[in-house]
Each structure stands twice: as C-alpha cells, then as structure tokens.
mmCIF file of C-alpha atoms in Angstrom:
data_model
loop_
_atom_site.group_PDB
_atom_site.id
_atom_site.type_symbol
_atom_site.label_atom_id
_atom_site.label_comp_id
_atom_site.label_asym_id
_atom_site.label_seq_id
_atom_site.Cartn_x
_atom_site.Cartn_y
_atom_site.Cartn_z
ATOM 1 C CA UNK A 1 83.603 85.895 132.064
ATOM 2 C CA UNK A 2 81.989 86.902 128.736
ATOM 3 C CA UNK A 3 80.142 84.965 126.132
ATOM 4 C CA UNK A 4 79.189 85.968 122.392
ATOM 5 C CA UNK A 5 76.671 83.924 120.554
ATOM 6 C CA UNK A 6 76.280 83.293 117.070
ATOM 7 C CA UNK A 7 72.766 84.089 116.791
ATOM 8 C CA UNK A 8 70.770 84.536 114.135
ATOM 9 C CA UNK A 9 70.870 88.516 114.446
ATOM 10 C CA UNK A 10 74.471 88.718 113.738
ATOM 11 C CA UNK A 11 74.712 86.305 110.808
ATOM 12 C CA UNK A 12 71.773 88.576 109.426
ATOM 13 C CA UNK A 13 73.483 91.510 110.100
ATOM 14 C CA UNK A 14 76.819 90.703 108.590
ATOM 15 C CA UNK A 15 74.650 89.250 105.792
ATOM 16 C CA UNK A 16 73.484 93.052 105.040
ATOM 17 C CA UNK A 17 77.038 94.212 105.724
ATOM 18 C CA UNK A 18 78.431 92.035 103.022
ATOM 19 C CA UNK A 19 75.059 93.158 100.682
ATOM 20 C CA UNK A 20 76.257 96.582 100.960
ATOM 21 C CA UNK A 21 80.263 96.571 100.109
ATOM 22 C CA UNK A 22 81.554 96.045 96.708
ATOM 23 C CA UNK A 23 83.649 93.358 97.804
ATOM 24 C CA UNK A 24 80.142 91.530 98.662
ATOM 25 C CA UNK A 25 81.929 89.931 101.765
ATOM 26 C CA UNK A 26 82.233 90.794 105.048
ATOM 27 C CA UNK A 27 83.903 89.447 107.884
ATOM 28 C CA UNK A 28 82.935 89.666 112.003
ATOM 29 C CA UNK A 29 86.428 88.302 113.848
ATOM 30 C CA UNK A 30 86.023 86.158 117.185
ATOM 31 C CA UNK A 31 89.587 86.862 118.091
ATOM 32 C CA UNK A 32 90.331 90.116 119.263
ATOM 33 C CA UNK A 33 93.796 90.105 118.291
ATOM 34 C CA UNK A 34 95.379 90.192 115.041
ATOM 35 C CA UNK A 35 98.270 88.450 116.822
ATOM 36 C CA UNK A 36 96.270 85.675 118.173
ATOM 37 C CA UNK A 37 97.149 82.345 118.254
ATOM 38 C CA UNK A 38 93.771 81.262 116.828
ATOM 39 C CA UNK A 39 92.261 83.137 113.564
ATOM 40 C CA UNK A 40 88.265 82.377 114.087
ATOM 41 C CA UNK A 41 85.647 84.383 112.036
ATOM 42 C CA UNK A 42 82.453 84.406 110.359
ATOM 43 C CA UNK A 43 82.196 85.105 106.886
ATOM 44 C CA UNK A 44 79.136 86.310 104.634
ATOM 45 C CA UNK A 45 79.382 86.272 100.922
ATOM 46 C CA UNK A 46 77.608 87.062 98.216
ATOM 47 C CA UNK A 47 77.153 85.032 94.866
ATOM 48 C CA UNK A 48 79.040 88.110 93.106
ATOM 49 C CA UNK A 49 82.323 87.094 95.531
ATOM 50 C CA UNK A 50 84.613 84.391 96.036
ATOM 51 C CA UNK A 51 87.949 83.849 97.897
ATOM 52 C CA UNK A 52 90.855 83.889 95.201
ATOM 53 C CA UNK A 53 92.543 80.605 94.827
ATOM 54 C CA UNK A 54 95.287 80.346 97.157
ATOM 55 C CA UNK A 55 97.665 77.997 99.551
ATOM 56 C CA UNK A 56 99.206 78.855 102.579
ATOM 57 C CA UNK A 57 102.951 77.998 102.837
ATOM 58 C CA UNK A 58 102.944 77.734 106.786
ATOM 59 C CA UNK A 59 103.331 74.076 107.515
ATOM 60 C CA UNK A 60 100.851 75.731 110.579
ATOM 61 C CA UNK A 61 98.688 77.146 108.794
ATOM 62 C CA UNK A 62 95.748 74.424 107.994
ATOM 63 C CA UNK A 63 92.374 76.260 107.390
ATOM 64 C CA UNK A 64 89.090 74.936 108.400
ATOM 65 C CA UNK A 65 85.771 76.106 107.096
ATOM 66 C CA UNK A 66 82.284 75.038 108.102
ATOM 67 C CA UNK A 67 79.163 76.405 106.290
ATOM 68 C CA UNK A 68 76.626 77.868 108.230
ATOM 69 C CA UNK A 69 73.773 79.425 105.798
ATOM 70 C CA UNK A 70 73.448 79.125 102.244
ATOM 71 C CA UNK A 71 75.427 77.013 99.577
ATOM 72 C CA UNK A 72 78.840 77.176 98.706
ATOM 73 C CA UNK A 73 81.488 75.510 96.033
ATOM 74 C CA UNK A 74 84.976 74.863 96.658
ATOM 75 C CA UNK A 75 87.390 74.350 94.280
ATOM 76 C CA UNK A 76 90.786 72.431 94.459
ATOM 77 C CA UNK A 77 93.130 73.430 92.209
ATOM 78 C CA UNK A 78 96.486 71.972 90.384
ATOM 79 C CA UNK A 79 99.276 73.969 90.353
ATOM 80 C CA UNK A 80 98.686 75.101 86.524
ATOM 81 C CA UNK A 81 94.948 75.726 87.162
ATOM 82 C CA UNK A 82 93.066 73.138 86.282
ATOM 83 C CA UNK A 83 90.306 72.583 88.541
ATOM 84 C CA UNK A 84 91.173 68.729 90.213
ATOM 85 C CA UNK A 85 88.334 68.338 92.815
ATOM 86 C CA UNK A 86 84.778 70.235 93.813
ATOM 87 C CA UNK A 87 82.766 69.586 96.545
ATOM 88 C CA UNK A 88 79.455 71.475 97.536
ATOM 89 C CA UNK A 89 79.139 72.578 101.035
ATOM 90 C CA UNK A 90 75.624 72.957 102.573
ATOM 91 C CA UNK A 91 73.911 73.418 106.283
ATOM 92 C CA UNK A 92 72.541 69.865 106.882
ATOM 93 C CA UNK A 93 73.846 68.595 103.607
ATOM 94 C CA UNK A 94 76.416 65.809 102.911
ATOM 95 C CA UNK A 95 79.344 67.801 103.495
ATOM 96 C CA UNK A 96 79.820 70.642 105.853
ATOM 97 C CA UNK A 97 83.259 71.948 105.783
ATOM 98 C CA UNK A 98 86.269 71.562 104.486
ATOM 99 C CA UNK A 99 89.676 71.173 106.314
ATOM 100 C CA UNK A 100 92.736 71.980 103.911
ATOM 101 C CA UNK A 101 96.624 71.059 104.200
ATOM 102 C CA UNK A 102 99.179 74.119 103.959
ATOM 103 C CA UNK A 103 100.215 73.911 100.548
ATOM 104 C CA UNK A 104 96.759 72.785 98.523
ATOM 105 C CA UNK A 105 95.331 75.400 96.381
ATOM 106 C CA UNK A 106 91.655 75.764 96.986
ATOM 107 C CA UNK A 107 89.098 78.588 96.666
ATOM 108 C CA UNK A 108 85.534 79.411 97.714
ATOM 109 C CA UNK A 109 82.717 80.952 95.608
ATOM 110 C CA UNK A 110 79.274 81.950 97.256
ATOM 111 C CA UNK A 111 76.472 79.739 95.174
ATOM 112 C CA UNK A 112 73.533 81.424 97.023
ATOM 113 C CA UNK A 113 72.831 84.428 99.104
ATOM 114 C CA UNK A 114 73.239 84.844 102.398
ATOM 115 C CA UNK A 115 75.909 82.255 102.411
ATOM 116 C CA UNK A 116 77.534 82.453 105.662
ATOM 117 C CA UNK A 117 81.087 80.209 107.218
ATOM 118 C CA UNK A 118 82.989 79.410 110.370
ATOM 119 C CA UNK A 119 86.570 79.981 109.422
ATOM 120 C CA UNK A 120 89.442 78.430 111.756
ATOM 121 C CA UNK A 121 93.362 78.617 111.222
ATOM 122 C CA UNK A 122 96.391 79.539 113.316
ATOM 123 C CA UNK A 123 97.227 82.960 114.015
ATOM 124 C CA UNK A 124 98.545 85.303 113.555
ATOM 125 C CA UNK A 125 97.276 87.003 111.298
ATOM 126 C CA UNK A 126 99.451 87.527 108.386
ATOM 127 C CA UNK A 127 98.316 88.397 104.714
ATOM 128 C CA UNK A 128 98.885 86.028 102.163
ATOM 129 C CA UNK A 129 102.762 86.297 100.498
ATOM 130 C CA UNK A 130 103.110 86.838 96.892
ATOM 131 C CA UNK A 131 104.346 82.925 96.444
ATOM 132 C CA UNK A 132 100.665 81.977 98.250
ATOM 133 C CA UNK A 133 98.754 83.538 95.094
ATOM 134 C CA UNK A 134 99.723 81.529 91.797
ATOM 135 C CA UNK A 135 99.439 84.216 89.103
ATOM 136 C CA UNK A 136 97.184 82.479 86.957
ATOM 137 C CA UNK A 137 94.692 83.049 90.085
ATOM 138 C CA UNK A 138 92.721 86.542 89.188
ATOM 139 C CA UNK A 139 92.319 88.915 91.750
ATOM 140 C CA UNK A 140 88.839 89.484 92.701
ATOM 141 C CA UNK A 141 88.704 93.249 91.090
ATOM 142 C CA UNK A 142 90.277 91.586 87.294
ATOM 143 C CA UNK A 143 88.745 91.840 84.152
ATOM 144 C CA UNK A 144 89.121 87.972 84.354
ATOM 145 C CA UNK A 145 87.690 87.670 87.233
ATOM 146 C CA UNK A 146 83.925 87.592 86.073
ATOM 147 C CA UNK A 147 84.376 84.769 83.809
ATOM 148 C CA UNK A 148 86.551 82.412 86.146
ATOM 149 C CA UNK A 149 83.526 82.462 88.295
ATOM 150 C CA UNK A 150 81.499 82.141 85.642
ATOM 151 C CA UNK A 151 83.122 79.125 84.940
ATOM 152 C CA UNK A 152 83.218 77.742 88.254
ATOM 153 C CA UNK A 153 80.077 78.089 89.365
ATOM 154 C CA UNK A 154 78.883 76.343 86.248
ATOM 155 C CA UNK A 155 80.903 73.275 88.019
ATOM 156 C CA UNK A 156 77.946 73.063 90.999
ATOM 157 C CA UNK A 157 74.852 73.587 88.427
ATOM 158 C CA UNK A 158 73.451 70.039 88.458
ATOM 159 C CA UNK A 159 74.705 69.768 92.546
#
C-alpha cells in the first residue's frame, strides 16, 4: 500500500519548478501511466503562462480543475473568439473549480503567483489534435500571445 500527500512541500516545490522554466508551468502527474484510465495532476503556473484555448473532441474527455493556491481566470470562448463567459477561481473563494463539457472552448491564465490546480480527465493521455486548437487561439510562444493575455487578464481586474 502506498500513499502520496499533497503537502505543502510539493506544491512549493513545483511552484519553484514552474519559476524556473520558460514555459512558467510545471506539472507533477499522480498517475503513473500515460495510458491510464484517469489523467490526475497538479499544476503550477505563473502569471507569465496560461493554457491555450482549447476543447477536447472526446465525448470522454470532460476536464475538471480545482484551484489550490493563488488566483486564476478562466475564459469560455465562442467558436470565433469572442470571450462568452469568465469566472475567477480562488482557494476559499466563491468558486473553486471548473468542470467543462468535451467540446466547450475554455482556457486558463495564472492571475497571481504561485497559482497552483488539481486537474482531472480521462486517460489516456493523448495530445490535443489539430481540430482541438481553433487557429485563432495563439500558441503560448506567438508574437500574439503577449497581448491576448494582456487582454484577458484585464477581464479579472476589478474581480
């Protein structure tokens, strides 16, 4: 029998982990398996990162998020863009998570540091298909990509 516990040592330490990548995220998986039925993993981000808009096409493949440390925004999206719903998550706050459909665009930007989440969904692991990414949605290392989360973080300012 083994146990691991989400202490407050390992949400620091992946909080220096993501501190010290350019991405300005890191990751520390629960499964042990790529092939897993269940994807579960911690997530630290940094103001400077977000999780690209995006939908998953896998009627299977519902994702659930709960915020653990720090503050962060997600955004719902409508299929051209346009930004159709926010909600701010916090630790002890009104809302604490999110659970999203297969097939809703949504994304996730870090609005303070040290922002840390649960993240749920069905396994396995499989990276996200061209047709999951719409292509007005910038990839994290775009020119554009600076300004779009410019412009969405300026959506949680008075929140």
């Amino acid at each position: 029998m083994s146990a691991s516990f989400l202490d407050a040592d390992l949400l620091d330490g992946l909080v220096t982990q993501a501190r010290s990548v350019p991405r300005r995220r890191a990751h520390h998986n629960l499964h042990t398996d790529l092939a897993a039925p269940a994807q579960r993993l911690l997530v630290a981000m940094e103001p400077d990162s977000f999780v690209r808009p995006h939908l998953h096409l896998d009627p299977h493949k519902a994702e659930t998020l709960v915020i653990l440390r720090g503050r962060l925004g997600v955004l719902l999206f409508a299929p051209d863009g346009s930004v159709i719903g926010t909600r701010l998550l916090v630790p002890g706050g009104a809302c604490l998570g999110y659970d999203v459909a297969p097939g809703c665009l949504h994304a996730v930007i870090a609005l303070e540091p040290g922002s840390v989440f649960l993240e749920a969904k069905a396994g396995p692991y499989i990276p996200l298909a061209a047709a999951e990414i719409p292509a007005w949605s910038p990839a994290e290392d775009s020119p554009e990509a600076a300004g779009c989360l410019r412009r969405w973080a300026a959506l949680f300012t008075s929140a």
